[in-house]
Amino acid sequence: MGNEVKEPKGARMETKGSAAPEPRRAVEGARTKHPPSKHAAAFEMAPNDGSDIPRNSSQQFKRVLTVPDLIVYGLIFMVPIAPFGIYGGVFHDSGGMPALAYLVGTGAMVFTALSYSMLIKEFPASGSVYAYTTRGMGKGIGFVSGWTLLLDYILSPVLLYVVASTALSGIVPEVPAWAFAVAFVVFNTFVNVRGVQLANVVDKVALVLETLVLAVFVVLAVRWLATDPASHGFTLAPLYNPETFDPAVVASAASLAVLSFLGFDGIATLSEEAKDGRRGPGRAMMASLAIIGTLFALQTYLAGCVSPDGAVFASDPNNAFYLVAQVVGGRWLYVVCAIATALSWGIFTALAAQTAVSRILFAMGRDGNLPRPLAKIHPKYRTPYVATLFVGVFTLVVVLTFGQLGTDTISLFVNFGALTAFLLLHVTVIWYFFIKKRDGRWGAHLLVPLAGLLVIGYTWLGLDIQAKILGLAWMSAGIVYYVVLRYVFKHDVKVGD
């Protein structure tokens, strides 16, 4: 064709009806004693792209995201002010040491971030855990992991919209909650269809606004602690209280805090849109985790200093942080923090969640595990627009019809999906690198994922029994679907086509 782009010799992928040339040696493989795997070769690309994706131009994204862009995305997904909404529960479960719980949670999630980084370098493709387990452990396990991950990602926006719309409706009772939810879904779907660059701009604006609200609280809290006669001053109690310290209590609180970090893994779904798809997402994960952990610890430390015994919010733990904010800044700061939480969850974090789940649906559709139209890329905006529109419609229907179930029930599904996917992630690192490739790297490919398995496994065991029943039922349905697809309809999954 007249507009065909010439490719470097040996870089063209195998197409139907033609023999595949021997793939050229991958850059990463040339740096180690191990040759590139057949999976890495299947993602061969132009020499300077920075990561591996299929060469079918109709299924390629725009590579526009830098490491700072990915960091911003990760921060927005995790929400810099996330403790605002759950501070009361973390304070109670940690025995009055919320800052310690978040520091322990940050350290615990480092192992998961490291496992992600290792697999991203090997398989730099959209799809997150689904892509890694499919290529590292096989198509069957890969499908189960992707199906389980959907439980987290496809319901996360629903959870966020329900929380945000309900909160805003409480502040502005003249507007029904469903109206806020519809506005949020329509706006976010539009932004996601238009392209990841527009979403990146929205993310940056959101990060500035959330950081500004947090900065106001920090400044006023420090001033109050330093000057107000009622202040107990700066104390170590939020970090270590000898009267309540117990390793079991801290571990339990840390498991709750770990759930605040769910979302940093969404960075992995943007690997095919990153300028450096092999190293960029992994670096962004570690950086965003370090930044968000510091912010979580700082704000909960100051809140703990303002009310070391929790007396300020003893009668209303659900609004604990807002009541602390009211002490240091007045009623206006209470309202500002509450609105900031609602908007950050309902618009900005939900936008990031919809971005992530559309990429997972795209990857599963591209492989044939889900309907292939989900893998269609918009010819102008280079976004998975069919998957994005599906997520928007699905989310809106679920919010309007099942939103009354409440956030607790939806959270059961979300937490089970995320934590189970993390477990499969760590197993994949051990199986693929340490057992299958026998690379002998005990620290990186055995001890690190084992530590991650222990941390995530402990948190998984602490899930409500209802969460486990619902989650396992979802997994069972997925297994039945895959068996019928593969063995009844004889559908062969083509990884990375």
mmCIF file of N, CA, C and O in Angstrom, residues 244-315:
data_model
loop_
_atom_site.group_PDB
_atom_site.id
_atom_site.type_symbol
_atom_site.label_atom_id
_atom_site.label_comp_id
_atom_site.label_asym_id
_atom_site.label_seq_id
_atom_site.Cartn_x
_atom_site.Cartn_y
_atom_site.Cartn_z
ATOM 1 N N THR A 244 -0.108 0.925 73.725
ATOM 2 C CA THR A 244 -0.998 0.176 72.826
ATOM 3 C C THR A 244 -0.258 -0.649 71.782
ATOM 4 O O THR A 244 -0.887 -1.411 71.043
ATOM 5 N N PHE A 245 1.060 -0.515 71.737
ATOM 6 C CA PHE A 245 1.807 -1.204 70.681
ATOM 7 C C PHE A 245 1.726 -2.710 70.832
ATOM 8 O O PHE A 245 1.935 -3.272 71.908
ATOM 9 N N ASP A 246 1.435 -3.348 69.726
ATOM 10 C CA ASP A 246 1.377 -4.810 69.657
ATOM 11 C C ASP A 246 1.618 -5.178 68.203
ATOM 12 O O ASP A 246 0.906 -4.681 67.318
ATOM 13 N N PRO A 247 2.586 -6.023 67.915
ATOM 14 C CA PRO A 247 2.860 -6.382 66.517
ATOM 15 C C PRO A 247 1.631 -6.871 65.771
ATOM 16 O O PRO A 247 1.438 -6.546 64.584
ATOM 17 N N ALA A 248 0.781 -7.640 66.451
ATOM 18 C CA ALA A 248 -0.419 -8.157 65.794
ATOM 19 C C ALA A 248 -1.377 -7.029 65.436
ATOM 20 O O ALA A 248 -1.998 -7.030 64.366
ATOM 21 N N VAL A 249 -1.495 -6.052 66.340
ATOM 22 C CA VAL A 249 -2.379 -4.913 66.095
ATOM 23 C C VAL A 249 -1.864 -4.094 64.919
ATOM 24 O O VAL A 249 -2.623 -3.686 64.034
ATOM 25 N N VAL A 250 -0.556 -3.847 64.900
ATOM 26 C CA VAL A 250 0.047 -3.070 63.821
ATOM 27 C C VAL A 250 -0.116 -3.803 62.493
ATOM 28 O O VAL A 250 -0.424 -3.194 61.457
ATOM 29 N N ALA A 251 0.084 -5.115 62.504
ATOM 30 C CA ALA A 251 -0.059 -5.900 61.273
ATOM 31 C C ALA A 251 -1.490 -5.835 60.750
ATOM 32 O O ALA A 251 -1.722 -5.734 59.542
ATOM 33 N N SER A 252 -2.452 -5.909 61.675
ATOM 34 C CA SER A 252 -3.852 -5.836 61.278
ATOM 35 C C SER A 252 -4.167 -4.478 60.663
ATOM 36 O O SER A 252 -4.849 -4.378 59.637
ATOM 37 N N ALA A 253 -3.672 -3.412 61.304
ATOM 38 C CA ALA A 253 -3.903 -2.070 60.791
ATOM 39 C C ALA A 253 -3.188 -1.871 59.458
ATOM 40 O O ALA A 253 -3.702 -1.217 58.544
ATOM 41 N N ALA A 254 -2.001 -2.450 59.342
ATOM 42 C CA ALA A 254 -1.242 -2.326 58.091
ATOM 43 C C ALA A 254 -1.978 -2.995 56.940
ATOM 44 O O ALA A 254 -1.932 -2.522 55.799
ATOM 45 N N SER A 255 -2.671 -4.096 57.245
ATOM 46 C CA SER A 255 -3.427 -4.781 56.197
ATOM 47 C C SER A 255 -4.551 -3.888 55.687
ATOM 48 O O SER A 255 -4.887 -3.902 54.498
ATOM 49 N N LEU A 256 -5.133 -3.091 56.596
ATOM 50 C CA LEU A 256 -6.151 -2.129 56.170
ATOM 51 C C LEU A 256 -5.507 -1.009 55.372
ATOM 52 O O LEU A 256 -6.036 -0.561 54.345
ATOM 53 N N ALA A 257 -4.344 -0.559 55.825
ATOM 54 C CA ALA A 257 -3.638 0.512 55.123
ATOM 55 C C ALA A 257 -3.206 0.073 53.734
ATOM 56 O O ALA A 257 -3.191 0.881 52.795
ATOM 57 N N VAL A 258 -2.856 -1.214 53.598
ATOM 58 C CA VAL A 258 -2.436 -1.739 52.292
ATOM 59 C C VAL A 258 -3.517 -1.500 51.240
ATOM 60 O O VAL A 258 -3.230 -1.195 50.083
ATOM 61 N N LEU A 259 -4.775 -1.596 51.660
ATOM 62 C CA LEU A 259 -5.871 -1.397 50.728
ATOM 63 C C LEU A 259 -5.902 0.030 50.192
ATOM 64 O O LEU A 259 -6.471 0.281 49.120
ATOM 65 N N SER A 260 -5.297 0.978 50.925
ATOM 66 C CA SER A 260 -5.234 2.363 50.454
ATOM 67 C C SER A 260 -4.278 2.505 49.273
ATOM 68 O O SER A 260 -4.342 3.493 48.535
ATOM 69 N N PHE A 261 -3.378 1.536 49.107
ATOM 70 C CA PHE A 261 -2.396 1.610 48.032
ATOM 71 C C PHE A 261 -2.877 0.927 46.750
ATOM 72 O O PHE A 261 -2.181 0.968 45.733
ATOM 73 N N LEU A 262 -4.060 0.286 46.804
ATOM 74 C CA LEU A 262 -4.576 -0.362 45.608
ATOM 75 C C LEU A 262 -4.770 0.698 44.530
ATOM 76 O O LEU A 262 -5.412 1.727 44.746
ATOM 77 N N GLY A 263 -4.202 0.457 43.372
ATOM 78 C CA GLY A 263 -4.294 1.423 42.291
ATOM 79 C C GLY A 263 -2.942 1.787 41.715
ATOM 80 O O GLY A 263 -2.849 2.141 40.540
ATOM 81 N N PHE A 264 -1.871 1.673 42.537
ATOM 82 C CA PHE A 264 -0.549 1.983 41.993
ATOM 83 C C PHE A 264 -0.210 1.026 40.851
ATOM 84 O O PHE A 264 0.526 1.375 39.920
ATOM 85 N N ASP A 265 -0.779 -0.177 40.925
ATOM 86 C CA ASP A 265 -0.534 -1.168 39.881
ATOM 87 C C ASP A 265 -1.191 -0.793 38.557
ATOM 88 O O ASP A 265 -0.880 -1.374 37.510
ATOM 89 N N GLY A 266 -2.103 0.187 38.595
ATOM 90 C CA GLY A 266 -2.730 0.636 37.362
ATOM 91 C C GLY A 266 -1.724 1.193 36.369
ATOM 92 O O GLY A 266 -1.982 1.224 35.161
ATOM 93 N N ILE A 267 -0.573 1.630 36.872
ATOM 94 C CA ILE A 267 0.492 2.138 35.999
ATOM 95 C C ILE A 267 0.893 1.076 34.977
ATOM 96 O O ILE A 267 1.211 1.386 33.824
ATOM 97 N N ALA A 268 0.849 -0.196 35.392
ATOM 98 C CA ALA A 268 1.260 -1.290 34.504
ATOM 99 C C ALA A 268 0.366 -1.402 33.281
ATOM 100 O O ALA A 268 0.798 -1.895 32.233
ATOM 101 N N THR A 269 -0.887 -0.948 33.385
ATOM 102 C CA THR A 269 -1.797 -1.059 32.245
ATOM 103 C C THR A 269 -1.450 -0.064 31.140
ATOM 104 O O THR A 269 -1.977 -0.171 30.023
ATOM 105 N N LEU A 270 -0.570 0.895 31.430
ATOM 106 C CA LEU A 270 -0.204 1.918 30.451
ATOM 107 C C LEU A 270 1.151 1.654 29.804
ATOM 108 O O LEU A 270 1.726 2.552 29.186
ATOM 109 N N SER A 271 1.657 0.446 29.921
ATOM 110 C CA SER A 271 2.985 0.122 29.393
ATOM 111 C C SER A 271 3.099 0.394 27.896
ATOM 112 O O SER A 271 4.147 0.822 27.418
ATOM 113 N N GLU A 272 2.035 0.146 27.152
ATOM 114 C CA GLU A 272 2.081 0.338 25.702
ATOM 115 C C GLU A 272 1.871 1.797 25.293
ATOM 116 O O GLU A 272 1.919 2.124 24.113
ATOM 117 N N GLU A 273 1.622 2.655 26.281
ATOM 118 C CA GLU A 273 1.487 4.080 26.002
ATOM 119 C C GLU A 273 2.628 4.886 26.609
ATOM 120 O O GLU A 273 2.651 6.110 26.524
ATOM 121 N N ALA A 274 3.574 4.176 27.238
ATOM 122 C CA ALA A 274 4.735 4.827 27.832
ATOM 123 C C ALA A 274 5.859 4.931 26.811
ATOM 124 O O ALA A 274 6.051 4.036 25.980
ATOM 125 N N LYS A 275 6.601 6.014 26.851
ATOM 126 C CA LYS A 275 7.728 6.183 25.933
ATOM 127 C C LYS A 275 8.793 5.127 26.200
ATOM 128 O O LYS A 275 9.444 4.649 25.276
ATOM 129 N N ASP A 276 8.985 4.779 27.462
ATOM 130 C CA ASP A 276 9.911 3.712 27.833
ATOM 131 C C ASP A 276 9.099 2.617 28.506
ATOM 132 O O ASP A 276 8.954 2.585 29.719
ATOM 133 N N GLY A 277 8.539 1.732 27.671
ATOM 134 C CA GLY A 277 7.622 0.717 28.186
ATOM 135 C C GLY A 277 8.252 -0.340 29.051
ATOM 136 O O GLY A 277 7.560 -1.012 29.813
ATOM 137 N N ARG A 278 9.572 -0.542 28.947
ATOM 138 C CA ARG A 278 10.232 -1.569 29.755
ATOM 139 C C ARG A 278 10.577 -1.072 31.148
ATOM 140 O O ARG A 278 10.329 -1.742 32.146
ATOM 141 N N ARG A 279 11.153 0.103 31.232
ATOM 142 C CA ARG A 279 11.641 0.596 32.524
ATOM 143 C C ARG A 279 10.766 1.678 33.136
ATOM 144 O O ARG A 279 10.701 1.801 34.352
ATOM 145 N N GLY A 280 10.081 2.458 32.296
ATOM 146 C CA GLY A 280 9.302 3.580 32.793
ATOM 147 C C GLY A 280 8.234 3.220 33.812
ATOM 148 O O GLY A 280 8.204 3.798 34.912
ATOM 149 N N PRO A 281 7.326 2.270 33.521
ATOM 150 C CA PRO A 281 6.276 1.939 34.483
ATOM 151 C C PRO A 281 6.814 1.446 35.827
ATOM 152 O O PRO A 281 6.285 1.817 36.875
ATOM 153 N N GLY A 282 7.861 0.625 35.801
ATOM 154 C CA GLY A 282 8.431 0.127 37.053
ATOM 155 C C GLY A 282 9.003 1.252 37.902
ATOM 156 O O GLY A 282 8.805 1.302 39.127
ATOM 157 N N ARG A 283 9.725 2.164 37.260
ATOM 158 C CA ARG A 283 10.281 3.304 37.980
ATOM 159 C C ARG A 283 9.172 4.185 38.550
ATOM 160 O O ARG A 283 9.264 4.683 39.677
ATOM 161 N N ALA A 284 8.129 4.382 37.749
ATOM 162 C CA ALA A 284 7.016 5.218 38.197
ATOM 163 C C ALA A 284 6.295 4.585 39.383
ATOM 164 O O ALA A 284 5.859 5.291 40.306
ATOM 165 N N MET A 285 6.176 3.261 39.379
ATOM 166 C CA MET A 285 5.539 2.569 40.501
ATOM 167 C C MET A 285 6.295 2.810 41.804
ATOM 168 O O MET A 285 5.704 3.156 42.833
ATOM 169 N N MET A 286 7.610 2.615 41.759
ATOM 170 C CA MET A 286 8.410 2.786 42.965
ATOM 171 C C MET A 286 8.364 4.235 43.453
ATOM 172 O O MET A 286 8.230 4.491 44.658
ATOM 173 N N ALA A 287 8.447 5.178 42.523
ATOM 174 C CA ALA A 287 8.437 6.589 42.900
ATOM 175 C C ALA A 287 7.088 7.001 43.475
ATOM 176 O O ALA A 287 7.011 7.668 44.517
ATOM 177 N N SER A 288 6.002 6.601 42.814
ATOM 178 C CA SER A 288 4.667 6.983 43.296
ATOM 179 C C SER A 288 4.374 6.336 44.641
ATOM 180 O O SER A 288 3.737 6.958 45.509
ATOM 181 N N LEU A 289 4.844 5.123 44.839
ATOM 182 C CA LEU A 289 4.642 4.442 46.113
ATOM 183 C C LEU A 289 5.380 5.163 47.237
ATOM 184 O O LEU A 289 4.835 5.355 48.338
ATOM 185 N N ALA A 290 6.615 5.593 46.973
ATOM 186 C CA ALA A 290 7.390 6.316 47.980
ATOM 187 C C ALA A 290 6.745 7.666 48.316
ATOM 188 O O ALA A 290 6.642 8.048 49.485
ATOM 189 N N ILE A 291 6.288 8.374 47.281
ATOM 190 C CA ILE A 291 5.664 9.678 47.494
ATOM 191 C C ILE A 291 4.359 9.542 48.263
ATOM 192 O O ILE A 291 4.112 10.261 49.245
ATOM 193 N N ILE A 292 3.514 8.627 47.827
ATOM 194 C CA ILE A 292 2.202 8.492 48.463
ATOM 195 C C ILE A 292 2.335 7.973 49.885
ATOM 196 O O ILE A 292 1.589 8.389 50.786
ATOM 197 N N GLY A 293 3.304 7.092 50.131
ATOM 198 C CA GLY A 293 3.516 6.597 51.485
ATOM 199 C C GLY A 293 3.934 7.713 52.425
ATOM 200 O O GLY A 293 3.486 7.789 53.580
ATOM 201 N N THR A 294 4.791 8.610 51.933
ATOM 202 C CA THR A 294 5.222 9.755 52.733
ATOM 203 C C THR A 294 4.055 10.685 53.045
ATOM 204 O O THR A 294 3.894 11.148 54.188
ATOM 205 N N LEU A 295 3.228 10.955 52.038
ATOM 206 C CA LEU A 295 2.073 11.838 52.235
ATOM 207 C C LEU A 295 1.067 11.220 53.206
ATOM 208 O O LEU A 295 0.514 11.921 54.067
ATOM 209 N N PHE A 296 0.815 9.924 53.057
ATOM 210 C CA PHE A 296 -0.106 9.240 53.968
ATOM 211 C C PHE A 296 0.390 9.331 55.413
ATOM 212 O O PHE A 296 -0.376 9.626 56.334
ATOM 213 N N ALA A 297 1.673 9.053 55.607
ATOM 214 C CA ALA A 297 2.247 9.072 56.953
ATOM 215 C C ALA A 297 2.217 10.483 57.545
ATOM 216 O O ALA A 297 1.924 10.668 58.735
ATOM 217 N N LEU A 298 2.530 11.496 56.720
ATOM 218 C CA LEU A 298 2.564 12.880 57.206
ATOM 219 C C LEU A 298 1.202 13.342 57.690
ATOM 220 O O LEU A 298 1.063 13.867 58.805
ATOM 221 N N GLN A 299 0.181 13.171 56.869
ATOM 222 C CA GLN A 299 -1.142 13.679 57.249
ATOM 223 C C GLN A 299 -1.736 12.918 58.430
ATOM 224 O O GLN A 299 -2.391 13.522 59.292
ATOM 225 N N THR A 300 -1.500 11.619 58.501
ATOM 226 C CA THR A 300 -2.037 10.860 59.636
ATOM 227 C C THR A 300 -1.233 11.111 60.909
ATOM 228 O O THR A 300 -1.782 11.047 62.012
ATOM 229 N N TYR A 301 0.058 11.415 60.756
ATOM 230 C CA TYR A 301 0.864 11.779 61.928
ATOM 231 C C TYR A 301 0.344 13.076 62.544
ATOM 232 O O TYR A 301 0.141 13.166 63.769
ATOM 233 N N LEU A 302 0.120 14.087 61.717
ATOM 234 C CA LEU A 302 -0.370 15.373 62.224
ATOM 235 C C LEU A 302 -1.770 15.232 62.824
ATOM 236 O O LEU A 302 -2.060 15.798 63.886
ATOM 237 N N ALA A 303 -2.633 14.464 62.163
ATOM 238 C CA ALA A 303 -3.977 14.244 62.700
ATOM 239 C C ALA A 303 -3.900 13.522 64.040
ATOM 240 O O ALA A 303 -4.662 13.825 64.970
ATOM 241 N N GLY A 304 -2.957 12.571 64.151
ATOM 242 C CA GLY A 304 -2.772 11.852 65.404
ATOM 243 C C GLY A 304 -2.256 12.752 66.510
ATOM 244 O O GLY A 304 -2.593 12.568 67.685
ATOM 245 N N CYS A 305 -1.434 13.740 66.168
ATOM 246 C CA CYS A 305 -0.932 14.693 67.165
ATOM 247 C C CYS A 305 -2.041 15.618 67.645
ATOM 248 O O CYS A 305 -2.084 15.998 68.822
ATOM 249 N N VAL A 306 -2.927 15.998 66.738
ATOM 250 C CA VAL A 306 -4.031 16.892 67.102
ATOM 251 C C VAL A 306 -4.960 16.213 68.099
ATOM 252 O O VAL A 306 -5.425 16.831 69.072
ATOM 253 N N SER A 307 -5.227 14.941 67.891
ATOM 254 C CA SER A 307 -6.091 14.199 68.812
ATOM 255 C C SER A 307 -5.488 12.828 69.078
ATOM 256 O O SER A 307 -5.901 11.827 68.495
ATOM 257 N N PRO A 308 -4.505 12.770 69.986
ATOM 258 C CA PRO A 308 -3.796 11.495 70.245
ATOM 259 C C PRO A 308 -4.701 10.383 70.759
ATOM 260 O O PRO A 308 -4.442 9.208 70.506
ATOM 261 N N ASP A 309 -5.756 10.767 71.499
ATOM 262 C CA ASP A 309 -6.644 9.752 72.073
ATOM 263 C C ASP A 309 -7.908 9.522 71.254
ATOM 264 O O ASP A 309 -8.736 8.678 71.593
ATOM 265 N N GLY A 310 -8.066 10.284 70.187
ATOM 266 C CA GLY A 310 -9.237 10.118 69.335
ATOM 267 C C GLY A 310 -10.511 10.707 69.894
ATOM 268 O O GLY A 310 -11.597 10.456 69.361
ATOM 269 N N ALA A 311 -10.405 11.522 70.939
ATOM 270 C CA ALA A 311 -11.600 12.076 71.575
ATOM 271 C C ALA A 311 -12.374 13.010 70.638
ATOM 272 O O ALA A 311 -13.602 13.098 70.719
ATOM 273 N N VAL A 312 -11.665 13.675 69.750
ATOM 274 C CA VAL A 312 -12.299 14.638 68.844
ATOM 275 C C VAL A 312 -13.353 13.982 67.963
ATOM 276 O O VAL A 312 -14.391 14.581 67.654
ATOM 277 N N PHE A 313 -13.109 12.748 67.573
ATOM 278 C CA PHE A 313 -14.028 12.080 66.654
ATOM 279 C C PHE A 313 -14.618 10.803 67.232
ATOM 280 O O PHE A 313 -15.130 9.957 66.487
ATOM 281 N N ALA A 314 -14.576 10.647 68.546
ATOM 282 C CA ALA A 314 -15.053 9.417 69.181
ATOM 283 C C ALA A 314 -16.518 9.137 68.863
ATOM 284 O O ALA A 314 -16.920 7.979 68.715
ATOM 285 N N SER A 315 -17.323 10.184 68.733
ATOM 286 C CA SER A 315 -18.752 9.997 68.486
ATOM 287 C C SER A 315 -19.091 9.887 67.002
ATOM 288 O O SER A 315 -20.224 9.557 66.640
#
